[in-house]
Amino acid sequence: MAVIGTDINEAKSILESSELVAIPTETVYGLAGNAFNTEAIAKIFEVKNRPSFDPLIVHTYSLDQVKNIVKELPKKALLLAERFWPGPLTLLLPKQAIIPDLVTSGMDTVAVRIPNQPLTMQLLQSLDFPLVAPSANPFGYVSPTSAQHVDDQLGEKIEYVLDGGPCPVGIESTIVGFEGDEAVIHRLGGLSKEKIESIIGKVKLMPHSSSNPKAPGMLKSHYSPGKKVIVGSLDTLVKEYGKVRTGIISFTRSVEGIVPEHQMILAPDGDLTTAAKNLFSSLRLLDKKDIDYILAEPVPEHGLGLAINDRLKRAAAK
Ligand code: TXA
Ligand code: MG
């Protein structure tokens, strides 16, 4: 069991001794370590059982700090940074030598973001170094959106979880890279494509590829619970898989005949923001039930719906 608490000084002192602390962000909880310290970085890969070819996101508290670790900020990157940071946006930028190769898996770009979470912001401001933090889950599993989720899976391996309550966004940050003048979304996430395009115009979506070692977060099968997830029309799926040993994830409605505890309605209010916030905790809850299948219906394909459907699809790809 890790200690779950809100003591920033405790978190700071653990991080300063090259150990790891789980930290809250507005998107999901992260497993944080000193971004300049290879010993701490290596521990992150070990604790998560994460392949070393999967690079990490560096978290900082200010644009000035970002400028100390990247070589340049293209115009579109600066526009996005100024508009959406702190927030659920990660930018891929050419790295300076101060960022260890272990962080970027040898690539010459580094992923950076300024998270929007008061406790973590205070923690970052109190430290002399930025924090690398992947989602605080074993590699390939659903990301944690509460301190308890972290403790459930990594509690034996880390000392301390900084508790910021449930994550208000609930889905990982949107990752944006740059190819010349063009912005490219590498991972759909908590900041919608529409909002990004409202600031910098049309952006490209990087095609998914399960063989692309550059962005394993885009692996075809990722974010998956242990149980089999099947995505489709709920009416059709319920006919095929039955109502007894199944659980459902729906957008707004319930399905008659399935026990209420096996029904996760993501957004009774029909709001995609609510649905994103509830998605991962719903998958985790159903994963613990005595059922064989999780049947899930896609949500409307706009705004955060794109990221939600992307996660559902990949949870199902196992
Ligand atoms: O919301 C988030 O982004 C959370 C919170 C904790 O900040 N973090 C997160 O980290 O989701 P992680 O490690 O689970 O996912 C980061 C993704 C990975 O899929 C990785 O491949 C990609 O970012 N990534 C990191 N650096 C990259 C780079 N230089 N180029 C391309 N992809 C990169
Ligand atoms: Mg992750």
Short mmCIF file of C-alpha atoms and ligand atoms in Angstrom, two decimals:
data_model
loop_
_atom_site.label_atom_id
_atom_site.label_comp_id
_atom_site.label_asym_id
_atom_site.label_seq_id
_atom_site.Cartn_x
_atom_site.Cartn_y
_atom_site.Cartn_z
CA MET A 1 0.00 0.00 0.00
CA ALA A 2 1.22 3.47 -0.84
CA VAL A 3 0.42 6.41 1.42
CA ILE A 4 -2.32 8.54 -0.15
CA GLY A 5 -2.18 12.17 0.94
CA THR A 6 -1.93 15.83 0.05
CA ASP A 7 1.48 16.63 1.53
CA ILE A 8 3.45 18.49 -1.12
CA ASN A 9 6.60 18.60 1.03
CA GLU A 10 6.54 14.84 1.37
CA ALA A 11 6.15 14.45 -2.40
CA LYS A 12 8.97 16.94 -2.97
CA SER A 13 11.39 15.18 -0.66
CA ILE A 14 10.70 11.76 -2.24
CA LEU A 15 11.23 13.19 -5.73
CA GLU A 16 14.44 14.92 -4.63
CA SER A 17 15.84 11.57 -3.55
CA SER A 18 15.31 10.15 -7.10
CA GLU A 19 12.25 8.14 -6.09
CA LEU A 20 8.78 8.22 -7.67
CA VAL A 21 5.49 9.81 -6.62
CA ALA A 22 2.11 9.48 -8.31
CA ILE A 23 0.68 12.92 -9.06
CA PRO A 24 -2.77 14.13 -10.02
CA THR A 25 -3.32 16.02 -13.25
CA GLU A 26 -6.56 17.23 -14.81
CA THR A 27 -6.37 14.37 -17.35
CA VAL A 28 -5.19 11.22 -15.52
CA TYR A 29 -2.78 10.45 -12.67
CA GLY A 30 0.90 10.34 -13.60
CA LEU A 31 3.83 8.36 -12.22
CA ALA A 32 6.36 11.14 -11.71
CA GLY A 33 10.12 11.33 -11.37
CA ASN A 34 12.92 13.87 -11.84
CA ALA A 35 13.18 14.52 -15.60
CA PHE A 36 16.91 15.25 -15.36
CA ASN A 37 17.78 12.14 -13.36
CA THR A 38 18.33 8.90 -15.29
CA GLU A 39 18.02 6.76 -12.16
CA ALA A 40 14.50 8.08 -11.50
CA ILE A 41 13.58 7.76 -15.17
CA ALA A 42 14.73 4.15 -15.29
CA LYS A 43 12.55 3.39 -12.26
CA ILE A 44 9.49 4.67 -14.08
CA PHE A 45 10.00 2.19 -16.92
CA GLU A 46 10.56 -0.58 -14.41
CA VAL A 47 7.53 0.15 -12.20
CA LYS A 48 5.19 0.46 -15.19
CA ASN A 49 6.76 -2.47 -16.99
CA ARG A 50 6.98 -0.09 -19.91
CA PRO A 51 9.13 -0.82 -22.97
CA SER A 52 12.05 1.58 -23.24
CA PHE A 53 11.05 2.56 -26.78
CA ASP A 54 7.99 4.39 -25.42
CA PRO A 55 9.01 7.98 -24.61
CA LEU A 56 7.77 10.05 -21.66
CA ILE A 57 6.06 13.44 -21.30
CA VAL A 58 7.91 16.18 -19.41
CA HIS A 59 5.69 18.27 -17.11
CA THR A 60 6.61 21.84 -16.22
CA TYR A 61 4.86 24.81 -14.64
CA SER A 62 5.69 27.63 -17.06
CA LEU A 63 6.40 28.48 -20.67
CA ASP A 64 9.80 29.82 -19.57
CA GLN A 65 10.68 26.41 -18.18
CA VAL A 66 9.56 24.82 -21.45
CA LYS A 67 11.89 27.16 -23.32
CA ASN A 68 14.79 25.84 -21.23
CA ILE A 69 14.27 22.29 -22.47
CA VAL A 70 13.27 22.77 -26.12
CA LYS A 71 15.29 24.27 -28.97
CA GLU A 72 12.47 26.12 -30.64
CA LEU A 73 8.76 26.80 -30.46
CA PRO A 74 7.18 26.97 -33.93
CA LYS A 75 4.58 29.71 -34.30
CA LYS A 76 1.64 27.32 -34.14
CA ALA A 77 3.06 25.65 -31.04
CA LEU A 78 3.36 29.00 -29.31
CA LEU A 79 -0.22 29.90 -30.23
CA LEU A 80 -1.50 26.62 -28.79
CA ALA A 81 0.67 26.91 -25.69
CA GLU A 82 -0.51 30.41 -24.95
CA ARG A 83 -4.13 29.49 -25.44
CA PHE A 84 -4.36 26.04 -23.81
CA TRP A 85 -1.64 25.79 -21.15
CA PRO A 86 -2.05 24.89 -18.38
CA GLY A 87 -4.30 22.22 -19.87
CA PRO A 88 -4.74 18.82 -21.54
CA LEU A 89 -2.33 19.49 -24.40
CA THR A 90 1.11 17.97 -25.03
CA LEU A 91 3.44 19.43 -27.65
CA LEU A 92 6.25 17.54 -29.41
CA LEU A 93 9.21 19.89 -29.80
CA PRO A 94 12.93 19.60 -30.67
CA LYS A 95 14.73 18.83 -27.43
CA GLN A 96 17.75 20.41 -25.83
CA ALA A 97 20.63 18.24 -24.62
CA ILE A 98 19.60 18.68 -20.97
CA ILE A 99 16.76 16.20 -21.55
CA PRO A 100 18.21 12.67 -21.20
CA ASP A 101 17.78 10.36 -24.20
CA LEU A 102 16.03 7.91 -21.91
CA VAL A 103 13.09 10.35 -21.70
CA THR A 104 12.63 10.55 -25.46
CA SER A 105 13.67 6.99 -26.32
CA GLY A 106 16.50 8.48 -28.32
CA MET A 107 14.30 10.73 -30.46
CA ASP A 108 15.21 14.34 -31.03
CA THR A 109 11.78 15.65 -30.01
CA VAL A 110 10.51 15.85 -26.45
CA ALA A 111 6.87 15.79 -25.37
CA VAL A 112 6.04 18.63 -22.96
CA ARG A 113 3.00 19.89 -21.16
CA ILE A 114 1.90 22.20 -18.37
CA PRO A 115 -0.82 20.40 -16.42
CA ASN A 116 -3.77 22.23 -14.90
CA GLN A 117 -3.97 20.85 -11.37
CA PRO A 118 -3.40 23.05 -8.31
CA LEU A 119 -1.49 20.55 -6.11
CA THR A 120 0.76 19.41 -8.94
CA MET A 121 1.32 22.99 -10.02
CA GLN A 122 2.51 23.86 -6.48
CA LEU A 123 4.71 20.78 -6.45
CA LEU A 124 6.30 21.64 -9.81
CA GLN A 125 6.94 25.21 -8.64
CA SER A 126 8.70 23.92 -5.52
CA LEU A 127 11.14 21.71 -7.46
CA ASP A 128 14.40 22.56 -9.25
CA PHE A 129 13.59 20.13 -12.04
CA PRO A 130 10.62 19.24 -14.27
CA LEU A 131 8.84 15.90 -13.87
CA VAL A 132 8.52 13.11 -16.37
CA ALA A 133 5.21 11.36 -15.86
CA PRO A 134 3.53 8.66 -17.89
CA SER A 135 0.05 7.62 -16.83
CA ALA A 136 0.33 5.78 -13.49
CA ASN A 137 -0.88 2.37 -14.69
CA PRO A 138 0.91 -0.83 -15.68
CA PHE A 139 1.80 -0.58 -19.39
CA GLY A 140 -1.18 -1.27 -21.64
CA TYR A 141 -3.85 -1.02 -18.92
CA VAL A 142 -6.51 1.68 -18.47
CA SER A 143 -5.15 5.00 -17.10
CA PRO A 144 -5.99 5.90 -13.47
CA THR A 145 -8.36 8.79 -12.76
CA SER A 146 -8.27 8.63 -8.95
CA ALA A 147 -5.63 8.13 -6.25
CA GLN A 148 -7.29 4.83 -5.36
CA HIS A 149 -6.91 3.56 -8.95
CA VAL A 150 -3.17 4.19 -8.68
CA ASP A 151 -2.91 2.48 -5.32
CA ASP A 152 -4.91 -0.53 -6.59
CA GLN A 153 -2.27 -1.32 -9.19
CA LEU A 154 1.00 0.31 -8.20
CA GLY A 155 0.56 0.57 -4.43
CA GLU A 156 3.17 -2.11 -3.75
CA LYS A 157 5.76 -0.37 -5.89
CA ILE A 158 5.60 3.29 -4.88
CA GLU A 159 5.64 5.14 -1.57
CA TYR A 160 3.31 8.04 -2.09
CA VAL A 161 0.26 9.11 -4.11
CA LEU A 162 -0.49 12.81 -4.08
CA ASP A 163 -4.28 12.96 -3.94
CA GLY A 164 -5.97 15.62 -6.04
CA GLY A 165 -9.36 13.90 -6.13
CA PRO A 166 -10.97 12.49 -9.27
CA CYS A 167 -9.51 13.84 -12.54
CA PRO A 168 -11.91 16.36 -14.08
CA VAL A 169 -10.99 15.63 -17.72
CA GLY A 170 -10.55 11.88 -17.33
CA ILE A 171 -8.80 11.12 -20.60
CA GLU A 172 -5.11 11.70 -21.51
CA SER A 173 -3.81 14.89 -23.07
CA THR A 174 -4.00 15.53 -26.80
CA ILE A 175 -0.53 15.19 -28.34
CA VAL A 176 0.36 17.58 -31.16
CA GLY A 177 3.56 17.51 -33.22
CA PHE A 178 4.78 19.69 -36.08
CA GLU A 179 5.95 18.83 -39.57
CA GLY A 180 7.25 21.99 -41.14
CA ASP A 181 4.32 24.39 -40.98
CA GLU A 182 1.80 21.68 -40.37
CA ALA A 183 0.43 20.58 -36.98
CA VAL A 184 -0.31 16.88 -36.57
CA ILE A 185 -2.34 15.23 -33.82
CA HIS A 186 -0.40 12.15 -32.64
CA ARG A 187 -2.92 11.17 -29.98
CA LEU A 188 -6.51 12.34 -29.58
CA GLY A 189 -7.23 13.38 -26.02
CA GLY A 190 -8.73 15.81 -23.56
CA LEU A 191 -8.42 18.83 -25.84
CA SER A 192 -10.69 18.49 -28.87
CA LYS A 193 -9.51 18.76 -32.47
CA GLU A 194 -12.12 21.48 -33.00
CA LYS A 195 -10.65 23.65 -30.23
CA ILE A 196 -7.16 23.23 -31.64
CA GLU A 197 -8.37 24.10 -35.14
CA SER A 198 -10.15 27.20 -33.83
CA ILE A 199 -6.70 28.61 -33.00
CA ILE A 200 -4.37 27.33 -35.76
CA GLY A 201 -6.65 26.12 -38.56
CA LYS A 202 -6.82 22.61 -40.04
CA VAL A 203 -4.70 19.94 -38.39
CA LYS A 204 -3.87 16.46 -39.64
CA LEU A 205 -4.63 13.31 -37.65
CA MET A 206 -1.72 10.91 -37.61
CA PRO A 207 -2.91 7.56 -38.97
CA HIS A 208 -2.97 4.82 -36.31
CA SER A 209 -0.36 2.21 -36.61
CA SER A 210 0.23 -0.70 -34.34
CA SER A 211 3.73 -1.02 -35.71
CA ASN A 212 4.79 2.57 -35.20
CA PRO A 213 7.39 2.48 -32.44
CA LYS A 214 7.39 6.27 -32.33
CA ALA A 215 4.09 6.52 -30.51
CA PRO A 216 3.10 3.41 -28.62
CA GLY A 217 0.32 5.43 -27.03
CA MET A 218 -1.15 5.06 -30.48
CA LEU A 219 -0.74 1.28 -30.43
CA LYS A 220 -3.80 -0.45 -31.74
CA SER A 221 -4.27 -2.32 -28.50
CA HIS A 222 -3.76 -0.10 -25.48
CA TYR A 223 -5.77 1.24 -22.58
CA SER A 224 -7.38 -2.15 -22.19
CA PRO A 225 -8.95 -3.72 -19.12
CA GLY A 226 -8.55 -7.45 -18.47
CA LYS A 227 -12.05 -8.35 -19.68
CA LYS A 228 -12.98 -8.60 -23.30
CA VAL A 229 -14.43 -5.33 -24.60
CA ILE A 230 -16.69 -5.37 -27.67
CA VAL A 231 -17.75 -2.14 -29.34
CA GLY A 232 -20.87 -1.77 -31.46
CA SER A 233 -24.58 -1.11 -31.36
CA LEU A 234 -25.76 -2.14 -27.89
CA ASP A 235 -29.02 -3.62 -29.17
CA THR A 236 -27.16 -5.90 -31.54
CA LEU A 237 -24.46 -6.82 -29.03
CA VAL A 238 -26.95 -7.61 -26.26
CA LYS A 239 -28.80 -9.93 -28.63
CA GLU A 240 -25.58 -11.73 -29.41
CA TYR A 241 -23.90 -11.85 -25.98
CA GLY A 242 -26.98 -11.88 -23.75
CA LYS A 243 -27.87 -9.99 -20.59
CA VAL A 244 -26.53 -12.29 -17.93
CA ARG A 245 -22.73 -12.33 -17.91
CA THR A 246 -22.32 -9.00 -19.64
CA GLY A 247 -21.83 -5.40 -18.58
CA ILE A 248 -22.51 -2.39 -20.74
CA ILE A 249 -20.99 1.02 -21.32
CA SER A 250 -23.53 3.32 -22.91
CA PHE A 251 -23.57 7.01 -23.66
CA THR A 252 -26.91 8.06 -22.18
CA ARG A 253 -29.33 5.16 -21.82
CA SER A 254 -29.84 2.01 -19.82
CA VAL A 255 -30.61 -1.42 -21.27
CA GLU A 256 -33.55 -3.32 -19.86
CA GLY A 257 -32.77 -6.67 -18.30
CA ILE A 258 -29.12 -6.10 -17.37
CA VAL A 259 -28.47 -5.72 -13.63
CA PRO A 260 -28.01 -2.02 -12.79
CA GLU A 261 -24.52 -2.56 -11.28
CA HIS A 262 -23.35 -3.86 -14.64
CA GLN A 263 -24.55 -0.79 -16.49
CA MET A 264 -22.25 2.20 -16.86
CA ILE A 265 -24.01 5.19 -18.33
CA LEU A 266 -21.23 7.60 -19.24
CA ALA A 267 -23.28 10.77 -19.49
CA PRO A 268 -26.94 10.78 -18.50
CA ASP A 269 -26.82 14.49 -19.40
CA GLY A 270 -25.63 13.71 -22.96
CA ASP A 271 -22.48 15.79 -22.44
CA LEU A 272 -19.27 14.40 -23.97
CA THR A 273 -17.18 16.11 -21.28
CA THR A 274 -19.03 14.11 -18.66
CA ALA A 275 -18.58 10.94 -20.71
CA ALA A 276 -14.79 11.45 -20.96
CA LYS A 277 -14.56 11.99 -17.24
CA ASN A 278 -16.40 8.74 -16.50
CA LEU A 279 -14.92 6.47 -19.18
CA PHE A 280 -11.86 4.95 -17.45
CA SER A 281 -13.49 4.53 -14.03
CA SER A 282 -16.40 2.75 -15.75
CA LEU A 283 -14.02 0.35 -17.51
CA ARG A 284 -12.27 -0.33 -14.20
CA LEU A 285 -15.54 -0.91 -12.32
CA LEU A 286 -16.80 -3.38 -14.92
CA ASP A 287 -13.42 -5.09 -15.02
CA LYS A 288 -13.96 -6.06 -11.37
CA LYS A 289 -17.45 -7.54 -11.87
CA ASP A 290 -18.21 -11.19 -12.29
CA ILE A 291 -18.99 -10.93 -16.00
CA ASP A 292 -17.40 -12.19 -19.23
CA TYR A 293 -17.90 -9.31 -21.65
CA ILE A 294 -17.99 -5.52 -21.59
CA LEU A 295 -20.28 -4.30 -24.37
CA ALA A 296 -19.76 -0.67 -25.31
CA GLU A 297 -21.41 1.69 -27.73
CA PRO A 298 -19.52 4.49 -29.49
CA VAL A 299 -20.43 8.04 -28.49
CA PRO A 300 -21.18 10.83 -31.00
CA GLU A 301 -18.08 11.39 -33.17
CA HIS A 302 -17.32 15.05 -32.48
CA GLY A 303 -15.48 17.05 -29.80
CA LEU A 304 -14.17 14.76 -27.07
CA GLY A 305 -16.18 11.96 -28.68
CA LEU A 306 -13.29 11.27 -31.06
CA ALA A 307 -10.91 10.58 -28.17
CA ILE A 308 -13.51 8.52 -26.28
CA ASN A 309 -14.24 6.33 -29.31
CA ASP A 310 -10.51 5.99 -29.95
CA ARG A 311 -9.98 4.64 -26.40
CA LEU A 312 -12.97 2.29 -26.68
CA LYS A 313 -11.70 0.94 -29.98
CA ARG A 314 -8.27 0.30 -28.54
CA ALA A 315 -9.61 -1.21 -25.34
CA ALA A 316 -11.44 -3.63 -27.63
CA ALA A 317 -8.46 -4.42 -29.85
CA LYS A 318 -6.88 -6.92 -27.49
O1 TXA B 1 -2.52 13.32 -19.99
C1 TXA B 1 -1.40 12.84 -20.16
O2 TXA B 1 -0.73 13.04 -21.18
C2 TXA B 1 -0.85 11.95 -19.05
C3 TXA B 1 -0.63 12.81 -17.80
C4 TXA B 1 -0.02 12.06 -16.66
O3 TXA B 1 0.12 13.92 -18.15
N1 TXA B 1 0.34 11.31 -19.45
C5 TXA B 1 0.35 10.28 -20.36
O4 TXA B 1 1.61 9.73 -20.55
O5 TXA B 1 -0.64 9.89 -20.91
P1 TXA B 1 1.83 8.34 -21.26
O6 TXA B 1 3.29 8.09 -21.10
O7 TXA B 1 0.93 7.34 -20.74
O8 TXA B 1 1.56 8.64 -22.75
C6 TXA B 1 2.43 9.51 -23.43
C7 TXA B 1 2.43 9.23 -24.89
C8 TXA B 1 3.04 7.90 -25.21
O9 TXA B 1 2.16 7.20 -26.03
C9 TXA B 1 4.30 8.24 -25.98
O10 TXA B 1 4.54 7.33 -27.00
C10 TXA B 1 4.00 9.61 -26.50
O11 TXA B 1 3.24 10.21 -25.51
N2 TXA B 1 5.24 10.39 -26.66
C11 TXA B 1 6.05 10.84 -25.69
N3 TXA B 1 7.11 11.47 -26.20
C12 TXA B 1 6.97 11.43 -27.53
C13 TXA B 1 7.73 11.89 -28.63
N4 TXA B 1 8.87 12.55 -28.46
N5 TXA B 1 7.26 11.65 -29.88
C14 TXA B 1 6.10 10.98 -30.08
N6 TXA B 1 5.33 10.52 -29.07
C15 TXA B 1 5.76 10.73 -27.83
MG MG B 2 -0.33 5.83 -20.74
#
